[in-house]
Coordinates of C-alpha atoms in Angstrom, one line a residue:
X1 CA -27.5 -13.7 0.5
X2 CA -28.0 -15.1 -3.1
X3 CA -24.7 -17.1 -4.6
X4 CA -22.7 -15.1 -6.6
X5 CA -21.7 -16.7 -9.9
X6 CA -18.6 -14.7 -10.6
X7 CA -15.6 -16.2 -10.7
X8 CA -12.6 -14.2 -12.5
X9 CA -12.4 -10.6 -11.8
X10 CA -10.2 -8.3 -13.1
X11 CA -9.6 -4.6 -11.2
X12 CA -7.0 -1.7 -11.8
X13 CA -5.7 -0.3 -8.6
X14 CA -4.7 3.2 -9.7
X15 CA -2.3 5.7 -7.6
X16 CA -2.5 9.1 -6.9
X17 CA -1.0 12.6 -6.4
X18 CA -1.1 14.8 -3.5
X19 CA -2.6 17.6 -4.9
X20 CA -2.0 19.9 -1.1
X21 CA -0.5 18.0 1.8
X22 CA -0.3 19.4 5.5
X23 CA 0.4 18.3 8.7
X24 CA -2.0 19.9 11.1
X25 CA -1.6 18.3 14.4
X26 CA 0.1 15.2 16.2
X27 CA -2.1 12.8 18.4
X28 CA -0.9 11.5 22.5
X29 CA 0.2 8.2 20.0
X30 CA 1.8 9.3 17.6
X31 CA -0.1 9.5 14.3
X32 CA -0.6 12.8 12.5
X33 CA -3.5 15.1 11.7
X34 CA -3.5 15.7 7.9
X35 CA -5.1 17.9 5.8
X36 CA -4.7 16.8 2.0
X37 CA -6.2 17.4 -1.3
X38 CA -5.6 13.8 -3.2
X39 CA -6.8 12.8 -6.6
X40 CA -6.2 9.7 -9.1
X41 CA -3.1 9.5 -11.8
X42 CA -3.3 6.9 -14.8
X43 CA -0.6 4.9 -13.5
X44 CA -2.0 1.7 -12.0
X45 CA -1.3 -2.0 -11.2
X46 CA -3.2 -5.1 -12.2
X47 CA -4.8 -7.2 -10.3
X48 CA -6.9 -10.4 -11.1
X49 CA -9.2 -12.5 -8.7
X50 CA -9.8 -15.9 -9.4
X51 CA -11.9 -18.3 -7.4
X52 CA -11.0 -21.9 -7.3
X53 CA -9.6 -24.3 -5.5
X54 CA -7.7 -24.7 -2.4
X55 CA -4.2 -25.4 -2.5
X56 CA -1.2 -25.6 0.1
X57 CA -0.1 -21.8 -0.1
X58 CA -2.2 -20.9 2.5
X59 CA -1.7 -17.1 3.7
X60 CA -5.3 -16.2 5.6
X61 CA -8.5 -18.6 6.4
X62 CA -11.6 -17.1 7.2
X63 CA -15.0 -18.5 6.8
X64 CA -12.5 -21.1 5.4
X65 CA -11.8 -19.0 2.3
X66 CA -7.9 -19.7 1.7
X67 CA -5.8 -16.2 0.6
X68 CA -3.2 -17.3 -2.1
X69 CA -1.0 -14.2 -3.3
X70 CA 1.4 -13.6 -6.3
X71 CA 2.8 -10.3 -6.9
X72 CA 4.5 -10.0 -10.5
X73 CA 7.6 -7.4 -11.7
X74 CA 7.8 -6.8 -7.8
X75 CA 10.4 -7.4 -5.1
X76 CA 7.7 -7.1 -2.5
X77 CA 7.5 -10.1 -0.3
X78 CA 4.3 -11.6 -0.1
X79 CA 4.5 -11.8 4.4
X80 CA 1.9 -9.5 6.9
X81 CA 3.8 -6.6 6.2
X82 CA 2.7 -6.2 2.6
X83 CA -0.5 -4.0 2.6
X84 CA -1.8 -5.8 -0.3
X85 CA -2.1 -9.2 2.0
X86 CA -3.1 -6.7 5.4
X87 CA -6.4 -5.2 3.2
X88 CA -7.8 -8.7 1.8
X89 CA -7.4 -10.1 5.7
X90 CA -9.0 -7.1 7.1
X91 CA -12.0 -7.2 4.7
X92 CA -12.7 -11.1 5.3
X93 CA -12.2 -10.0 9.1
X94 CA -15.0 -7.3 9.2
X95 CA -17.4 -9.7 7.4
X96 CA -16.7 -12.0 10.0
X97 CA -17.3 -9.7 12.6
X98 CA -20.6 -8.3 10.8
X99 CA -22.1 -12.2 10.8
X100 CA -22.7 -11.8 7.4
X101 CA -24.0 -15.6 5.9
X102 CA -22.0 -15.9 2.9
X103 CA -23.3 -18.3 -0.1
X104 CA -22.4 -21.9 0.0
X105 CA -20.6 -22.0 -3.3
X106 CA -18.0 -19.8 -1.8
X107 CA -17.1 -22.0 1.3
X108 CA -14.2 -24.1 0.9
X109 CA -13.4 -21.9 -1.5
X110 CA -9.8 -19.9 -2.3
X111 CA -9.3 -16.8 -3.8
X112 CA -6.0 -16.3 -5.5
X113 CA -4.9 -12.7 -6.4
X114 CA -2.4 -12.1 -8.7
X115 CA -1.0 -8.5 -8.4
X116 CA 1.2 -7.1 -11.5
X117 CA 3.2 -4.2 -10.2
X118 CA 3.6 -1.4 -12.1
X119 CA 3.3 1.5 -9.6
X120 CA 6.6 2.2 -7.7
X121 CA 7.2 1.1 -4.9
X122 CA 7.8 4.3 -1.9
X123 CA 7.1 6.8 -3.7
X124 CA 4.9 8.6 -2.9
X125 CA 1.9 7.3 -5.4
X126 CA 0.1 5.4 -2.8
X127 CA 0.9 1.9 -4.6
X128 CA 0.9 0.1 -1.6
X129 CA -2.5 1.4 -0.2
X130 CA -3.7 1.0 -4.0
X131 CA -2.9 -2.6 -4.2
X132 CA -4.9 -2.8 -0.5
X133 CA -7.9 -1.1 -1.4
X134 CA -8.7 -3.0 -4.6
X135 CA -8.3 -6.0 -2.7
X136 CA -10.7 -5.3 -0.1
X137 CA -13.1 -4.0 -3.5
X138 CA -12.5 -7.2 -5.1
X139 CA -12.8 -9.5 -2.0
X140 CA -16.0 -7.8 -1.0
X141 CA -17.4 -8.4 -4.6
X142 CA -16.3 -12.2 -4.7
X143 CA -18.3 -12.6 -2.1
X144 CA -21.1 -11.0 -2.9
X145 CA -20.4 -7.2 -1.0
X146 CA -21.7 -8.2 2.3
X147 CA -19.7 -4.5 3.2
X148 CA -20.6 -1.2 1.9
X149 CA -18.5 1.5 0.5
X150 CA -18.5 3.4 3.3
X151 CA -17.7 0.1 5.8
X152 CA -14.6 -0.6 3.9
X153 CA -13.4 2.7 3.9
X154 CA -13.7 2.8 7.7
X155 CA -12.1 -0.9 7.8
X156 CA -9.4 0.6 5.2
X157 CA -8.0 3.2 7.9
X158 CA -6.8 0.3 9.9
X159 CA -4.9 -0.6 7.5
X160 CA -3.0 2.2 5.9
X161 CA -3.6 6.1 6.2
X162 CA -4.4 6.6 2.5
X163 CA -6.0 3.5 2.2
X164 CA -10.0 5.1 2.4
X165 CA -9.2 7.2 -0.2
X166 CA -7.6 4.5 -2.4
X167 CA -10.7 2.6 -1.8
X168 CA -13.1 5.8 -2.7
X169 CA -11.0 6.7 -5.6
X170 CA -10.4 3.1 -7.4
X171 CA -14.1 2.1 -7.2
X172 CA -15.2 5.3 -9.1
X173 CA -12.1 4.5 -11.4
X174 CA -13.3 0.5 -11.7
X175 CA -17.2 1.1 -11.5
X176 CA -17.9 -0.4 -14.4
X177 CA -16.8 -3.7 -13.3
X178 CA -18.2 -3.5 -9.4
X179 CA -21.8 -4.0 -8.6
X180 CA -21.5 -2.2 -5.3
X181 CA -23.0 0.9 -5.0
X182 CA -21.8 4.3 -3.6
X183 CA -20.6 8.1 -3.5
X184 CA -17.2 8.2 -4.9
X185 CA -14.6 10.4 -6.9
X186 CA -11.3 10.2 -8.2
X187 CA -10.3 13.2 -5.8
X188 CA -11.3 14.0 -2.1
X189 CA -10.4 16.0 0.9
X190 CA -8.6 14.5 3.4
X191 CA -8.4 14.7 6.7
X192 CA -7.9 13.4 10.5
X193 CA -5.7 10.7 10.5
X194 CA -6.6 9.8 7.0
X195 CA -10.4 8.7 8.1
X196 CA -12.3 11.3 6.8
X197 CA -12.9 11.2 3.0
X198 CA -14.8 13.7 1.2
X199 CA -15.0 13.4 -2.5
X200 CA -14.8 16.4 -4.9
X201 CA -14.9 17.5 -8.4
X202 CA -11.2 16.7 -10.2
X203 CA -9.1 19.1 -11.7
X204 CA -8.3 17.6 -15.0
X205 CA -4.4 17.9 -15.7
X206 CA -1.4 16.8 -18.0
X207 CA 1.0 15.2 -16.3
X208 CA 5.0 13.9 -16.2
X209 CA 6.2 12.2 -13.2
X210 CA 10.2 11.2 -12.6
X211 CA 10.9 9.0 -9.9
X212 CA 15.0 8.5 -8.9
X213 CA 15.0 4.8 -8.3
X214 CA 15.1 5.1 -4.3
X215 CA 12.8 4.3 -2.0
X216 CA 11.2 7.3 0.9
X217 CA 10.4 5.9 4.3
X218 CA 7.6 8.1 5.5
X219 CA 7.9 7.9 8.6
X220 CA 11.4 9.2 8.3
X221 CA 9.8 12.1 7.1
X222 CA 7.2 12.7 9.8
X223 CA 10.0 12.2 12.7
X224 CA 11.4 15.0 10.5
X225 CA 8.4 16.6 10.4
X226 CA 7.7 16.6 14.8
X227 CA 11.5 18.0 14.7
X228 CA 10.7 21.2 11.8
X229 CA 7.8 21.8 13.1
X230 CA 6.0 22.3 16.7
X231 CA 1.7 21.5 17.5
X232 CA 0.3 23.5 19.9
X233 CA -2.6 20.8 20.4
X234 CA -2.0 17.2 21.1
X235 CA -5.4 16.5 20.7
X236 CA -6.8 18.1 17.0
X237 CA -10.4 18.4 16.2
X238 CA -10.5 16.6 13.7
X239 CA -14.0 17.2 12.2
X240 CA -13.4 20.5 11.7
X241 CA -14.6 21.5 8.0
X242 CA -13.5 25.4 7.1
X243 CA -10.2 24.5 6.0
X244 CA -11.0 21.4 3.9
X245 CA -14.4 23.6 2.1
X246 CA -11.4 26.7 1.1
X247 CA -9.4 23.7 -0.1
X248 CA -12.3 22.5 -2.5
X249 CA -12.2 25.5 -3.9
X250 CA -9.2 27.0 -4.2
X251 CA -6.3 25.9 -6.5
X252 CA -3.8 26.6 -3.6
X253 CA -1.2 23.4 -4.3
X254 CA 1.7 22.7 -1.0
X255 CA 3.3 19.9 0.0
X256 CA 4.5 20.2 3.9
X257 CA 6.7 17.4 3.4
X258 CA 8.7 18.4 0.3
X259 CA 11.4 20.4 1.3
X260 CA 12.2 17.7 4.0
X261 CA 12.4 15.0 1.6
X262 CA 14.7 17.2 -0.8
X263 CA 17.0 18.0 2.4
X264 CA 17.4 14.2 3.1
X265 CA 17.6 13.0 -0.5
X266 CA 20.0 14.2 -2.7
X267 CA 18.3 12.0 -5.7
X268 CA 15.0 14.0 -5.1
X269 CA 16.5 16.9 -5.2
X270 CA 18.7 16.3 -8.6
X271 CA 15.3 15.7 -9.7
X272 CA 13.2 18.5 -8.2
X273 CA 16.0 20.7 -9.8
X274 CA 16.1 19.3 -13.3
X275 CA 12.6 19.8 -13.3
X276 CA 12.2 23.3 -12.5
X277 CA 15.1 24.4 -14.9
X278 CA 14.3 22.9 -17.9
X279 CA 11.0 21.4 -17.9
X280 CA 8.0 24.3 -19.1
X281 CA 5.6 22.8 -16.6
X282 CA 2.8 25.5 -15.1
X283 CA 4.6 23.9 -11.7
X284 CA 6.6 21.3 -10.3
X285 CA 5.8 19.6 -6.9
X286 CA 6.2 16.2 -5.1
X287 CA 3.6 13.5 -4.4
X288 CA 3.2 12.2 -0.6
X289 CA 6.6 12.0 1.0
X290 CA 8.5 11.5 -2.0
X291 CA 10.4 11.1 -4.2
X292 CA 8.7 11.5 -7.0
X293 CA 8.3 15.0 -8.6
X294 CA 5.1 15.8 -10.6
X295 CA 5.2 18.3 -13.3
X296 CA 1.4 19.8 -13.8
X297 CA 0.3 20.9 -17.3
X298 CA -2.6 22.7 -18.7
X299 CA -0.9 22.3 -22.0
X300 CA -1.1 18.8 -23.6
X301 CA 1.4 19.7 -26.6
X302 CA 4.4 21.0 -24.2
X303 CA 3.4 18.2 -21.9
X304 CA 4.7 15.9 -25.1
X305 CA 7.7 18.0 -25.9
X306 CA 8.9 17.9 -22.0
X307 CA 8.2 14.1 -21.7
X308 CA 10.4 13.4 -24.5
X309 CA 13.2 15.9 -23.3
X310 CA 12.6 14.0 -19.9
X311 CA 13.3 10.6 -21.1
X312 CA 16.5 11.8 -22.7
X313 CA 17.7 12.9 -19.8
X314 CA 17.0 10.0 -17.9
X315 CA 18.9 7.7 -19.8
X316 CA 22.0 9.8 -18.4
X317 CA 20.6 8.9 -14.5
X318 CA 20.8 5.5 -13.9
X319 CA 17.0 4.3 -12.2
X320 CA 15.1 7.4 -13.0
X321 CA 11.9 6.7 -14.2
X322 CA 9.6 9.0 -16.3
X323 CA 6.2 8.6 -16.8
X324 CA 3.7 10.6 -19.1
X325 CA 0.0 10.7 -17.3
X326 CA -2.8 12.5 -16.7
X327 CA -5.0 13.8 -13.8
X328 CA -8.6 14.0 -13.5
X329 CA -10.2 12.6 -16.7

């Protein structure tokens, strides 16, 4: 493998929107079969890669390639549990595993990733699996991309459940700055566990987002989901394609998991409500498990009008958030 002369790169890790989200079936172990239309939002965190030196903050060492973190404007700890640090060890751990020789300027080498939050945090937006799949992207380009696209998508999944989409999605959105080749798009079909990414033309959309201040824990909402809901199979097949081809092509737009996550929230709710009554959006529907509500615009004039009607309001609701975006471009 030839040396690789870059040094500072500098990636967006965008979120998304659910754009259909059902739960189809409940493996012996636990995880959920999903089928789920998903596609990019212009809301994104920052996140720069610089190669240097070693130092003493010492997180992961493979091929002796030190892991330094710093998250910015975020509360999230910088321990195993944030996906961020789980996707840059599991890339450096698949390369291992692949015997890839890596050049010799990049032994002895750290990388130090600085993450600037902007995305929030359990909401729905797949920030978290964002933040992982850029740094599996920009890990694999440090080092020269001894993995294809597809390899870290399939690493991604053991990882997080949205994470090989989040991959798919944010190289198309950062190809300009990746030398790695592939077939991507900012939207996909979803489904198995989250394994099975297929990508898709986007639908190009207006956008306003509010998000209450409070966190979601998903998997409060799919223990909710196994009590709503009954699957007659344990064991779904999981390669099955009818349902995910109609969902390419119609504009059918559900989200399985909303109506739990307004029963359990009251905040997402207050929302929800606000935003159906006096908001003139073609619809209103939440991303992921909540709790932020997306309104969806064909109109880019009352897309303005509402956003500013929408941050009025929200100075009245102490932590709402509103945020003016787009879908699909």
């Amino acid at each position: 493998m030839k040396s690789k002369s870059l040094e500072i790169l500098e990636l967006k890790a965008y979120g998304k929107i659910n754009l259909f989200l059902d739960v189809v079936g409940r493996r012996v172990d636990g995880y959920h079969f999903i089928r789920s239309k998903m596609q990019d939002i212009e809301i994104y965190d920052e996140i720069i890669f610089k190669r240097g030196i070693k130092s003493s903050n010492n997180h992961c060492n493979f091929f002796d390639i030190e892991l330094e973190f710093c998250m910015k404007n975020s509360t999230i700890p910088c321990d195993d549990d944030n996906l961020a640090i789980k996707g840059a060890k599991k890339v450096l751990e698949k390369i291992s595993l692949k015997g890839v020789e890596l050049p010799k300027d990049v032994l002895g080498s750290a990388i130090n990733i600085e993450i600037n939050k902007k995305i929030p945090i359990s909401a729905g937006l797949a920030g978290g699996s964002a933040d992982a799949g850029v740094c599996m992207l920009g890990i694999n380009e440090l080092l020269g991309n001894p993995l294809s696209l597809e390899e870290l998508m399939s690493a991604g999944i053991e990882v997080g459940s949205d994470v090989p989409f989040s991959i798919m999605m944010n190289f198309e959105a950062n190809k300009d700055r990746l030398t790695m080749t592939g077939e991507a798009s900012k939207a996909g079909i979803i489904s198995g566990v989250g394994e099975i990414v297929s990508p898709i033309n986007t639908e190009k959309y207006e956008l306003i987002l509010i998000n209450p201040g409070i966190s979601v824990s998903t998997r409060r909402i799919y223990d909710e989901v196994d009590k709503r809901f009954s699957f007659k199979k344990e064991d779904y097949d999981s390669e099955k394609t009818s349902a995910d081809i109609f969902l390419a092509q119609k504009n059918n737009k559900y989200n399985i998991m909303q109506a739990l996550t307004l029963d359990l929230y009251d905040e997402a709710k207050e929302i929800y409500d606000y935003m159906k009554r006096n908001l003139n959006a073609d619809m209103v529907m939440m991303s992921g498990s909540g709790p932020t509500m997306v309104a969806y615009y064909s109109d880019k004039e009352i897309a303005d009008k509402d956003f500013i009607k929408a941050k009025i309001e929200a100075s009245g609701h102490e932590g709402w958030k509103v945020f003016r975006t787009v879908s699909g471009r």
